[in-house]
Amino acid sequence: MRGPGRWWRRQSKPEKVETYTRWSFYSFAVVEFVTIGIMAVPVGAWPGAVLLLTVAVHVGVCFVTVSRALDWTRGRRPQPVRLLWTLAAVTSAVGLSAIGIADGGPDRESVDAAAGGTFGAVIVIGTGVIALGVRGRRRVFAIPGAFAAGSFVVAVTWGAPVGESLFASTMVLFGGVLLAFTAVVSVWLLNIVYELDEARETRARLAVAEERLRFGRDLHDVMGRNLAVIALKSELAVQLAQRDRPEAVAQMVEVQRLAQESQREVREVVRGYREADLASELAGAQGVLTAAGIDCTVSGATAAGLPVAVQSALGWVVREAATNVLRHGDARRCAVRLRMSEGRVVLSVENDGATEAAGGPSGSSGSSGSGLAGLRERLAEIDGTLEAGPAGKGLFRLTAEIPLPSVPARSESVAVVRTVSEVTP
C-alpha cells in the first residue's frame, strides 16, 4: 500500500484530477462488463458466451479510446479519429449482435432481457466515450442523436412495434446525452484545473521576478551614488598626484572608505538586511503567499520593540521561509507565529506542503547566504538557532530562536496581527 500511496502523493493536483477523470470513464466500461456478465449467466451457453465476448471487445476498445482521447485533450497526441470511428463501428456491431441474439436465440425472457440490456448499455457508454474525443457541442450531442435514430430504425426493421421502438430510442437518446454531457463537463473541468495550475506557476514566477527587480533597485540605489563619487575622487586624486599635492592622499583615503562602505552595503543588499523590518517582511510574506493561493495567518506578539539586529535576522527567516513555501512546496495553508518567552524570541513558520519540498534539503540552494544553511549562519552570529523538519502528517515547521539578553522575560502575547484568507493552489 505504501507504493501506490507514495505515487499518489507525488502527483500534482491537475494530475490527480486527470487520473480521477480517466478512471471514472474506465469504471463505466467495467460496470458495463460486470452488469452484462451478471445478466448473461442465466441466458445459456452460447448466447451468454457471445454476449460476453462481444462486450469484452467493446470494453477493450473503450479503454484505449478513453486513454487516447484524454491525451489528445491535453495536447499530448493527435486526435484519434480512426479510433473513434472504430469504437463507433464496434458499438454498432455489438448492439446489432445483441438484437440478433434476441431474435434468433432461445425463446426465453432472460435472453431478451440480457440482449436488451446489452444493447442499451453498449450504445450509451460507447456514446459517452466517443464524446471525449470530439470538440464542439453540436458534434458532441449529434453523437447520441445519431445512435438514437439508428436504434429506432433497427428496432422498426426487426419488427418491433413503433411505440416500443420510439421508447427504446428515447431512452438511448437520454442516456447518451447524459453521458456525453458528463464527458464534456469532465474535459472542461480538467482543462480549467490545468489552466489554474499554470496561472499559479505564473504568479509564482512573477513574485520571484518582482523580488529580483527589488534587488536590482536596491543595488542601484546603493552603488550608483558611491561609484560616481569614487570615480570623481579617484580622478581628482590622480590630478593632485600629478601635481605632487599632498591632498591626493586624503582623497584616496576617502575613496578607500567609500569602497569599504559600498562593499558592506552590497553584502547587506545580497543578504536582505538593508532596511529590514520584521513587520514589513511579515506583511510582504502574506502578500506573496496569498497571491499564490496559500492561506497565510500571522499571529502572536508584535515586532515593535525588538532590537534591529533581531528584526533583521527574523525578517530574513520570514522571507526565506515564504520563498521556499512558494517555490518548492504544494501548501494550502501557512501559519506564522511570533512569541517571546523567558528572554527569547521564537518565530515559527508551519505549512502543510510536502516536507522535502517546503524548505528541506531541496529548498536550500547550497550557497552561502541562501537556503537553510545561510539562515543558520546568520542566526549563529547573534547566538540564534534554527530548526526545520516534519511536524506531523503532511506538515513542515521551521523554528528560529534568538536570545534577548537586554529584554526581561515576559509571558507570551497572543494579540493576533491579522489573517489573510485565500485569494486565488
CSV table of C-alpha atoms in Angstrom, one decimal:
chain,number,residue,atom,x,y,z
A,1,MET,CA,0.0,0.0,0.0
A,2,ARG,CA,2.9,2.3,0.6
A,3,GLY,CA,4.0,2.2,-3.1
A,4,PRO,CA,0.6,3.4,-4.6
A,5,GLY,CA,0.1,5.9,-1.8
A,6,ARG,CA,3.5,7.4,-2.4
A,7,TRP,CA,2.9,7.6,-6.1
A,8,TRP,CA,-0.4,9.4,-5.5
A,9,ARG,CA,1.2,11.9,-3.1
A,10,ARG,CA,3.8,12.7,-5.7
A,11,GLN,CA,1.2,13.7,-8.3
A,12,SER,CA,0.3,17.3,-8.7
A,13,LYS,CA,-3.3,18.4,-8.3
A,14,PRO,CA,-4.0,18.6,-12.0
A,15,GLU,CA,-2.5,15.1,-12.5
A,16,LYS,CA,-4.7,13.8,-9.7
A,17,VAL,CA,-7.8,15.3,-11.3
A,18,GLU,CA,-6.8,13.8,-14.7
A,19,THR,CA,-6.3,10.3,-13.1
A,20,TYR,CA,-9.7,10.6,-11.4
A,21,THR,CA,-11.3,11.5,-14.7
A,22,ARG,CA,-9.5,8.8,-16.6
A,23,TRP,CA,-10.5,6.1,-14.2
A,24,SER,CA,-14.1,7.3,-13.9
A,25,PHE,CA,-14.6,6.5,-17.6
A,26,TYR,CA,-12.7,3.3,-17.2
A,27,SER,CA,-15.1,2.4,-14.5
A,28,PHE,CA,-18.1,2.9,-16.8
A,29,ALA,CA,-16.7,0.2,-19.1
A,30,VAL,CA,-16.0,-2.1,-16.2
A,31,VAL,CA,-19.6,-1.6,-14.9
A,32,GLU,CA,-20.8,-2.4,-18.4
A,33,PHE,CA,-18.9,-5.7,-18.5
A,34,VAL,CA,-19.9,-6.7,-15.0
A,35,THR,CA,-23.6,-5.8,-15.4
A,36,ILE,CA,-23.9,-7.7,-18.7
A,37,GLY,CA,-22.0,-10.6,-17.3
A,38,ILE,CA,-24.5,-10.9,-14.5
A,39,MET,CA,-27.4,-10.8,-16.9
A,40,ALA,CA,-25.7,-13.3,-19.3
A,41,VAL,CA,-25.4,-16.0,-16.6
A,42,PRO,CA,-29.0,-17.3,-16.9
A,43,VAL,CA,-29.1,-16.9,-20.6
A,44,GLY,CA,-27.4,-20.1,-21.6
A,45,ALA,CA,-24.1,-21.4,-23.0
A,46,TRP,CA,-23.7,-19.9,-26.5
A,47,PRO,CA,-25.8,-16.8,-26.2
A,48,GLY,CA,-24.2,-15.8,-22.9
A,49,ALA,CA,-20.7,-16.5,-24.3
A,50,VAL,CA,-21.4,-14.4,-27.4
A,51,LEU,CA,-22.7,-11.5,-25.3
A,52,LEU,CA,-19.7,-11.6,-23.0
A,53,LEU,CA,-17.2,-11.9,-25.9
A,54,THR,CA,-18.6,-9.0,-27.8
A,55,VAL,CA,-18.9,-6.8,-24.8
A,56,ALA,CA,-15.3,-7.7,-23.8
A,57,VAL,CA,-14.2,-6.4,-27.2
A,58,HIS,CA,-16.2,-3.3,-26.8
A,59,VAL,CA,-14.8,-2.7,-23.3
A,60,GLY,CA,-11.2,-3.1,-24.5
A,61,VAL,CA,-11.8,-0.5,-27.3
A,62,CYS,CA,-13.4,1.8,-24.8
A,63,PHE,CA,-10.3,1.6,-22.6
A,64,VAL,CA,-8.0,2.5,-25.4
A,65,THR,CA,-10.2,5.3,-26.6
A,66,VAL,CA,-10.5,6.9,-23.2
A,67,SER,CA,-6.7,6.9,-22.8
A,68,ARG,CA,-6.1,8.3,-26.3
A,69,ALA,CA,-8.9,10.9,-26.2
A,70,LEU,CA,-7.8,12.3,-22.8
A,71,ASP,CA,-4.2,12.5,-24.1
A,72,TRP,CA,-5.5,14.4,-27.1
A,73,THR,CA,-7.4,16.9,-24.9
A,74,ARG,CA,-4.1,17.7,-23.1
A,75,GLY,CA,-2.2,18.1,-26.4
A,76,ARG,CA,0.0,15.0,-25.9
A,77,ARG,CA,-1.1,13.2,-29.2
A,78,PRO,CA,-3.2,13.9,-32.3
A,79,GLN,CA,-6.9,13.4,-32.3
A,80,PRO,CA,-7.7,9.6,-32.5
A,81,VAL,CA,-10.1,10.0,-35.4
A,82,ARG,CA,-9.7,6.4,-36.6
A,83,LEU,CA,-10.1,5.0,-33.1
A,84,LEU,CA,-13.3,7.0,-32.6
A,85,TRP,CA,-14.7,5.6,-35.8
A,86,THR,CA,-13.6,2.1,-34.8
A,87,LEU,CA,-15.4,2.5,-31.5
A,88,ALA,CA,-18.5,3.6,-33.2
A,89,ALA,CA,-18.4,0.6,-35.5
A,90,VAL,CA,-17.7,-1.8,-32.7
A,91,THR,CA,-20.6,-0.2,-30.7
A,92,SER,CA,-23.0,-0.6,-33.6
A,93,ALA,CA,-21.8,-4.2,-34.2
A,94,VAL,CA,-22.2,-5.2,-30.6
A,95,GLY,CA,-25.7,-3.6,-30.5
A,96,LEU,CA,-26.7,-5.5,-33.7
A,97,SER,CA,-25.3,-8.7,-32.3
A,98,ALA,CA,-27.4,-8.3,-29.2
A,99,ILE,CA,-30.6,-7.8,-31.3
A,100,GLY,CA,-29.7,-10.8,-33.4
A,101,ILE,CA,-29.3,-13.0,-30.3
A,102,ALA,CA,-32.7,-11.8,-29.0
A,103,ASP,CA,-34.3,-12.6,-32.4
A,104,GLY,CA,-32.6,-15.9,-33.2
A,105,GLY,CA,-31.6,-17.3,-29.8
A,106,PRO,CA,-33.6,-19.3,-27.4
A,107,ASP,CA,-37.1,-18.1,-26.9
A,108,ARG,CA,-36.7,-17.1,-23.3
A,109,GLU,CA,-37.4,-13.9,-21.4
A,110,SER,CA,-33.9,-13.9,-19.9
A,111,VAL,CA,-32.4,-13.8,-23.3
A,112,ASP,CA,-34.5,-10.9,-24.4
A,113,ALA,CA,-33.7,-9.0,-21.1
A,114,ALA,CA,-29.9,-9.7,-21.4
A,115,ALA,CA,-29.9,-8.7,-25.1
A,116,GLY,CA,-31.8,-5.5,-24.5
A,117,GLY,CA,-29.6,-4.6,-21.5
A,118,THR,CA,-26.5,-5.2,-23.6
A,119,PHE,CA,-27.9,-3.1,-26.5
A,120,GLY,CA,-28.7,-0.1,-24.2
A,121,ALA,CA,-25.5,-0.2,-22.1
A,122,VAL,CA,-23.2,-0.6,-25.1
A,123,ILE,CA,-24.8,2.2,-27.0
A,124,VAL,CA,-24.9,4.7,-24.1
A,125,ILE,CA,-21.4,4.0,-22.8
A,126,GLY,CA,-20.0,4.0,-26.3
A,127,THR,CA,-21.6,7.4,-26.9
A,128,GLY,CA,-20.0,8.9,-23.8
A,129,VAL,CA,-16.6,7.6,-24.6
A,130,ILE,CA,-16.7,8.8,-28.2
A,131,ALA,CA,-17.7,12.3,-26.9
A,132,LEU,CA,-14.4,12.5,-25.1
A,133,GLY,CA,-12.6,12.7,-28.4
A,134,VAL,CA,-14.8,15.3,-30.1
A,135,ARG,CA,-14.9,19.1,-29.7
A,136,GLY,CA,-17.8,21.3,-30.3
A,137,ARG,CA,-21.2,21.0,-28.5
A,138,ARG,CA,-23.1,20.3,-31.8
A,139,ARG,CA,-20.8,17.5,-32.8
A,140,VAL,CA,-20.9,16.0,-29.2
A,141,PHE,CA,-24.6,16.0,-28.9
A,142,ALA,CA,-25.1,14.8,-32.5
A,143,ILE,CA,-23.5,11.5,-31.5
A,144,PRO,CA,-26.3,10.4,-29.1
A,145,GLY,CA,-28.8,11.7,-31.6
A,146,ALA,CA,-27.3,9.6,-34.4
A,147,PHE,CA,-27.2,6.4,-32.2
A,148,ALA,CA,-30.8,7.0,-31.1
A,149,ALA,CA,-32.0,7.4,-34.6
A,150,GLY,CA,-30.2,4.3,-35.7
A,151,SER,CA,-31.7,2.4,-32.7
A,152,PHE,CA,-35.2,3.4,-33.8
A,153,VAL,CA,-34.5,2.3,-37.4
A,154,VAL,CA,-33.0,-1.0,-36.4
A,155,ALA,CA,-35.9,-1.7,-33.9
A,156,VAL,CA,-38.5,-1.0,-36.5
A,157,THR,CA,-36.7,-3.0,-39.2
A,158,TRP,CA,-36.6,-6.0,-36.9
A,159,GLY,CA,-40.3,-5.9,-36.5
A,160,ALA,CA,-40.7,-4.2,-33.1
A,161,PRO,CA,-43.8,-2.0,-32.6
A,162,VAL,CA,-43.3,1.7,-33.3
A,163,GLY,CA,-44.2,2.7,-29.8
A,164,GLU,CA,-41.7,0.3,-28.2
A,165,SER,CA,-39.1,1.3,-30.8
A,166,LEU,CA,-39.7,5.0,-30.0
A,167,PHE,CA,-39.5,4.4,-26.3
A,168,ALA,CA,-36.2,2.4,-26.7
A,169,SER,CA,-34.6,5.1,-28.9
A,170,THR,CA,-35.7,7.8,-26.5
A,171,MET,CA,-34.0,6.0,-23.6
A,172,VAL,CA,-30.9,5.6,-25.7
A,173,LEU,CA,-31.0,9.3,-26.5
A,174,PHE,CA,-31.5,10.3,-22.9
A,175,GLY,CA,-28.7,8.0,-21.6
A,176,GLY,CA,-26.3,9.0,-24.4
A,177,VAL,CA,-26.9,12.8,-23.9
A,178,LEU,CA,-26.3,12.4,-20.1
A,179,LEU,CA,-23.0,10.5,-20.6
A,180,ALA,CA,-21.9,12.9,-23.4
A,181,PHE,CA,-22.7,15.9,-21.1
A,182,THR,CA,-20.6,14.2,-18.4
A,183,ALA,CA,-17.7,13.8,-20.8
A,184,VAL,CA,-17.9,17.4,-21.9
A,185,VAL,CA,-18.0,18.7,-18.3
A,186,SER,CA,-15.2,16.4,-17.2
A,187,VAL,CA,-12.9,17.6,-20.0
A,188,TRP,CA,-13.8,21.2,-19.3
A,189,LEU,CA,-13.1,20.9,-15.6
A,190,LEU,CA,-9.8,19.1,-16.3
A,191,ASN,CA,-8.7,21.9,-18.6
A,192,ILE,CA,-9.6,24.5,-16.0
A,193,VAL,CA,-7.6,22.8,-13.4
A,194,TYR,CA,-4.5,22.7,-15.6
A,195,GLU,CA,-5.0,26.3,-16.5
A,196,LEU,CA,-5.3,27.4,-12.9
A,197,ASP,CA,-2.2,25.5,-12.1
A,198,GLU,CA,-0.3,27.2,-14.9
A,199,ALA,CA,-1.7,30.6,-13.7
A,200,ARG,CA,-0.4,29.8,-10.2
A,201,GLU,CA,3.0,29.0,-11.5
A,202,THR,CA,3.0,32.2,-13.5
A,203,ARG,CA,2.1,34.2,-10.4
A,204,ALA,CA,5.0,32.5,-8.5
A,205,ARG,CA,7.4,33.4,-11.3
A,206,LEU,CA,6.1,37.0,-11.3
A,207,ALA,CA,6.7,37.1,-7.5
A,208,VAL,CA,10.2,35.9,-8.0
A,209,ALA,CA,10.7,38.5,-10.8
A,210,GLU,CA,9.4,41.2,-8.6
A,211,GLU,CA,11.9,40.3,-5.9
A,212,ARG,CA,14.7,40.4,-8.5
A,213,LEU,CA,13.6,43.9,-9.5
A,214,ARG,CA,13.6,44.9,-5.9
A,215,PHE,CA,17.1,43.6,-5.5
A,216,GLY,CA,18.1,45.4,-8.7
A,217,ARG,CA,16.7,48.7,-7.4
A,218,ASP,CA,18.4,48.3,-4.0
A,219,LEU,CA,21.7,47.5,-5.6
A,220,HIS,CA,21.4,50.5,-7.9
A,221,ASP,CA,20.5,52.8,-5.0
A,222,VAL,CA,23.4,51.5,-3.0
A,223,MET,CA,26.1,51.5,-5.7
A,224,GLY,CA,25.0,54.3,-8.1
A,225,ARG,CA,26.0,57.3,-5.9
A,226,ASN,CA,29.0,55.7,-4.3
A,227,LEU,CA,30.5,54.6,-7.6
A,228,ALA,CA,30.0,58.1,-9.1
A,229,VAL,CA,31.7,59.7,-6.0
A,230,ILE,CA,34.5,57.1,-6.2
A,231,ALA,CA,35.1,57.9,-9.9
A,232,LEU,CA,35.2,61.6,-9.2
A,233,LYS,CA,37.5,61.4,-6.2
A,234,SER,CA,39.8,59.0,-8.0
A,235,GLU,CA,40.2,61.4,-10.9
A,236,LEU,CA,40.8,64.2,-8.5
A,237,ALA,CA,43.4,62.2,-6.7
A,238,VAL,CA,45.2,61.4,-10.0
A,239,GLN,CA,45.3,65.1,-10.9
A,240,LEU,CA,46.6,66.0,-7.4
A,241,ALA,CA,49.2,63.3,-7.5
A,242,GLN,CA,50.5,64.5,-10.9
A,243,ARG,CA,51.0,67.9,-9.3
A,244,ASP,CA,52.7,66.4,-6.2
A,245,ARG,CA,49.9,67.7,-4.0
A,246,PRO,CA,49.6,66.1,-0.5
A,247,GLU,CA,45.8,66.3,-0.8
A,248,ALA,CA,45.9,63.3,-3.1
A,249,VAL,CA,46.4,61.0,-0.1
A,250,ALA,CA,43.3,62.3,1.7
A,251,GLN,CA,41.3,61.8,-1.5
A,252,MET,CA,42.5,58.2,-1.8
A,253,VAL,CA,41.7,57.6,1.8
A,254,GLU,CA,38.2,58.8,1.1
A,255,VAL,CA,38.0,56.5,-1.9
A,256,GLN,CA,39.0,53.6,0.3
A,257,ARG,CA,36.4,54.4,2.8
A,258,LEU,CA,33.7,54.7,0.1
A,259,ALA,CA,34.8,51.4,-1.4
A,260,GLN,CA,34.5,49.6,2.0
A,261,GLU,CA,31.2,51.2,2.7
A,262,SER,CA,29.9,50.1,-0.7
A,263,GLN,CA,31.1,46.6,0.0
A,264,ARG,CA,29.3,46.5,3.3
A,265,GLU,CA,26.1,47.8,1.7
A,266,VAL,CA,26.2,45.3,-1.1
A,267,ARG,CA,26.5,42.5,1.4
A,268,GLU,CA,23.5,43.8,3.2
A,269,VAL,CA,21.5,44.0,0.0
A,270,VAL,CA,22.5,40.5,-1.0
A,271,ARG,CA,21.6,39.1,2.4
A,272,GLY,CA,18.4,41.1,2.6
A,273,TYR,CA,19.5,43.1,5.7
A,274,ARG,CA,19.2,46.5,4.1
A,275,GLU,CA,16.4,48.5,5.8
A,276,ALA,CA,15.0,45.2,7.1
A,277,ASP,CA,11.9,45.4,9.2
A,278,LEU,CA,10.2,42.4,10.6
A,279,ALA,CA,6.7,43.8,10.4
A,280,SER,CA,7.2,44.7,6.7
A,281,GLU,CA,8.6,41.2,6.0
A,282,LEU,CA,5.6,39.6,7.6
A,283,ALA,CA,3.2,41.7,5.6
A,284,GLY,CA,5.2,41.0,2.4
A,285,ALA,CA,5.2,37.3,3.0
A,286,GLN,CA,1.4,37.4,3.5
A,287,GLY,CA,1.0,39.2,0.2
A,288,VAL,CA,3.2,36.9,-1.8
A,289,LEU,CA,1.7,33.7,-0.4
A,290,THR,CA,-1.8,35.0,-0.8
A,291,ALA,CA,-1.1,35.9,-4.4
A,292,ALA,CA,0.0,32.2,-4.9
A,293,GLY,CA,-3.3,31.0,-3.4
A,294,ILE,CA,-2.0,30.0,0.0
A,295,ASP,CA,-4.0,30.9,3.1
A,296,CYS,CA,-1.5,32.7,5.3
A,297,THR,CA,-2.1,33.5,9.0
A,298,VAL,CA,0.3,35.7,11.1
A,299,SER,CA,-0.3,35.7,14.9
A,300,GLY,CA,1.4,36.3,18.2
A,301,ALA,CA,3.4,39.1,19.6
A,302,THR,CA,4.1,42.3,17.7
A,303,ALA,CA,7.5,43.0,16.3
A,304,ALA,CA,7.7,46.5,17.8
A,305,GLY,CA,10.5,46.9,20.4
A,306,LEU,CA,12.7,44.2,19.1
A,307,PRO,CA,16.4,45.1,18.5
A,308,VAL,CA,17.2,46.0,14.9
A,309,ALA,CA,19.6,43.0,14.6
A,310,VAL,CA,16.9,40.6,15.8
A,311,GLN,CA,14.3,42.1,13.5
A,312,SER,CA,16.7,41.9,10.5
A,313,ALA,CA,17.5,38.2,11.2
A,314,LEU,CA,13.9,37.2,11.7
A,315,GLY,CA,12.9,39.2,8.7
A,316,TRP,CA,15.3,37.2,6.6
A,317,VAL,CA,13.9,34.0,8.1
A,318,VAL,CA,10.4,35.0,7.1
A,319,ARG,CA,11.4,35.9,3.6
A,320,GLU,CA,13.4,32.7,3.1
A,321,ALA,CA,10.6,30.5,4.5
A,322,ALA,CA,7.9,32.2,2.4
A,323,THR,CA,10.1,31.8,-0.7
A,324,ASN,CA,10.6,28.1,0.0
A,325,VAL,CA,6.9,27.5,0.6
A,326,LEU,CA,6.1,29.4,-2.6
A,327,ARG,CA,8.6,27.8,-4.9
A,328,HIS,CA,9.2,24.3,-3.5
A,329,GLY,CA,6.0,23.2,-1.7
A,330,ASP,CA,2.5,22.4,-2.5
A,331,ALA,CA,1.0,24.1,0.6
A,332,ARG,CA,-2.6,25.3,1.0
A,333,ARG,CA,-2.1,26.9,4.5
A,334,CYS,CA,0.8,28.6,6.2
A,335,ALA,CA,0.9,29.8,9.8
A,336,VAL,CA,3.5,32.3,11.1
A,337,ARG,CA,3.7,32.8,14.8
A,338,LEU,CA,5.9,35.2,16.8
A,339,ARG,CA,6.2,34.7,20.6
A,340,MET,CA,8.5,36.0,23.3
A,341,SER,CA,9.2,34.0,26.5
A,342,GLU,CA,12.0,33.7,29.0
A,343,GLY,CA,14.2,36.2,27.3
A,344,ARG,CA,13.9,34.6,23.9
A,345,VAL,CA,12.0,35.4,20.8
A,346,VAL,CA,10.7,32.4,18.8
A,347,LEU,CA,9.5,32.6,15.2
A,348,SER,CA,7.8,29.5,13.7
A,349,VAL,CA,6.6,29.0,10.2
A,350,GLU,CA,4.4,26.0,9.6
A,351,ASN,CA,2.8,24.8,6.3
A,352,ASP,CA,1.0,21.7,5.1
A,353,GLY,CA,3.1,21.2,2.0
A,354,ALA,CA,5.5,18.3,1.2
A,355,THR,CA,8.2,18.1,3.7
A,356,GLU,CA,11.1,17.7,1.3
A,357,ALA,CA,9.8,20.5,-0.9
A,358,ALA,CA,8.8,23.1,1.6
A,359,GLY,CA,12.2,24.2,2.8
A,360,GLY,CA,14.0,21.0,3.4
A,361,PRO,CA,17.1,19.9,1.6
A,362,SER,CA,15.7,20.8,-1.7
A,363,GLY,CA,14.9,24.2,-0.5
A,364,SER,CA,18.5,25.0,0.3
A,365,SER,CA,20.5,26.3,-2.6
A,366,GLY,CA,23.7,25.1,-1.1
A,367,SER,CA,25.4,28.5,-1.5
A,368,SER,CA,26.5,30.8,1.3
A,369,GLY,CA,23.9,33.4,2.2
A,370,SER,CA,20.9,31.4,1.0
A,371,GLY,CA,18.8,28.4,2.0
A,372,LEU,CA,18.7,26.9,5.5
A,373,ALA,CA,22.5,26.8,5.8
A,374,GLY,CA,22.6,30.6,5.2
A,375,LEU,CA,19.9,31.2,7.7
A,376,ARG,CA,21.7,29.1,10.4
A,377,GLU,CA,24.9,31.1,9.7
A,378,ARG,CA,23.1,34.4,10.1
A,379,LEU,CA,21.3,33.4,13.3
A,380,ALA,CA,24.6,32.0,14.7
A,381,GLU,CA,26.1,35.5,14.5
A,382,ILE,CA,23.6,36.6,17.2
A,383,ASP,CA,23.5,33.3,19.1
A,384,GLY,CA,20.3,32.2,17.4
A,385,THR,CA,19.3,28.7,16.3
A,386,LEU,CA,17.2,27.3,13.5
A,387,GLU,CA,15.3,24.0,13.4
A,388,ALA,CA,13.5,22.7,10.4
A,389,GLY,CA,11.7,19.4,9.7
A,390,PRO,CA,8.5,17.5,9.7
A,391,ALA,CA,5.9,18.4,12.3
A,392,GLY,CA,3.3,15.7,11.8
A,393,LYS,CA,1.5,14.2,8.9
A,394,GLY,CA,1.9,16.5,5.9
A,395,LEU,CA,3.3,19.4,8.0
A,396,PHE,CA,6.6,21.1,7.9
A,397,ARG,CA,7.8,23.5,10.5
A,398,LEU,CA,10.7,26.0,10.6
A,399,THR,CA,11.5,27.5,14.0
A,400,ALA,CA,14.0,30.2,14.7
A,401,GLU,CA,15.0,31.2,18.3
A,402,ILE,CA,17.1,34.2,19.3
A,403,PRO,CA,18.0,35.2,22.9
A,404,LEU,CA,17.1,38.7,24.1
A,405,PRO,CA,19.6,39.4,27.0
A,406,SER,CA,18.6,43.0,27.2
A,407,VAL,CA,14.8,42.3,27.3
A,408,PRO,CA,13.4,40.8,30.6
A,409,ALA,CA,11.5,37.6,30.3
A,410,ARG,CA,7.8,38.1,29.8
A,411,SER,CA,4.8,35.9,29.0
A,412,GLU,CA,3.6,35.3,25.6
A,413,SER,CA,1.4,37.9,24.0
A,414,VAL,CA,-1.4,36.4,21.9
A,415,ALA,CA,-2.6,39.5,20.0
A,416,VAL,CA,-3.5,38.5,16.5
A,417,VAL,CA,-2.0,40.7,13.9
A,418,ARG,CA,-4.3,39.9,11.0
A,419,THR,CA,-5.4,36.9,8.9
A,420,VAL,CA,-5.3,37.0,5.2
A,421,SER,CA,-7.7,34.5,3.5
A,422,GLU,CA,-7.0,32.6,0.3
A,423,VAL,CA,-7.5,34.8,-2.8
A,424,THR,CA,-6.5,32.7,-5.8
A,425,PRO,CA,-3.4,26.4,-5.2
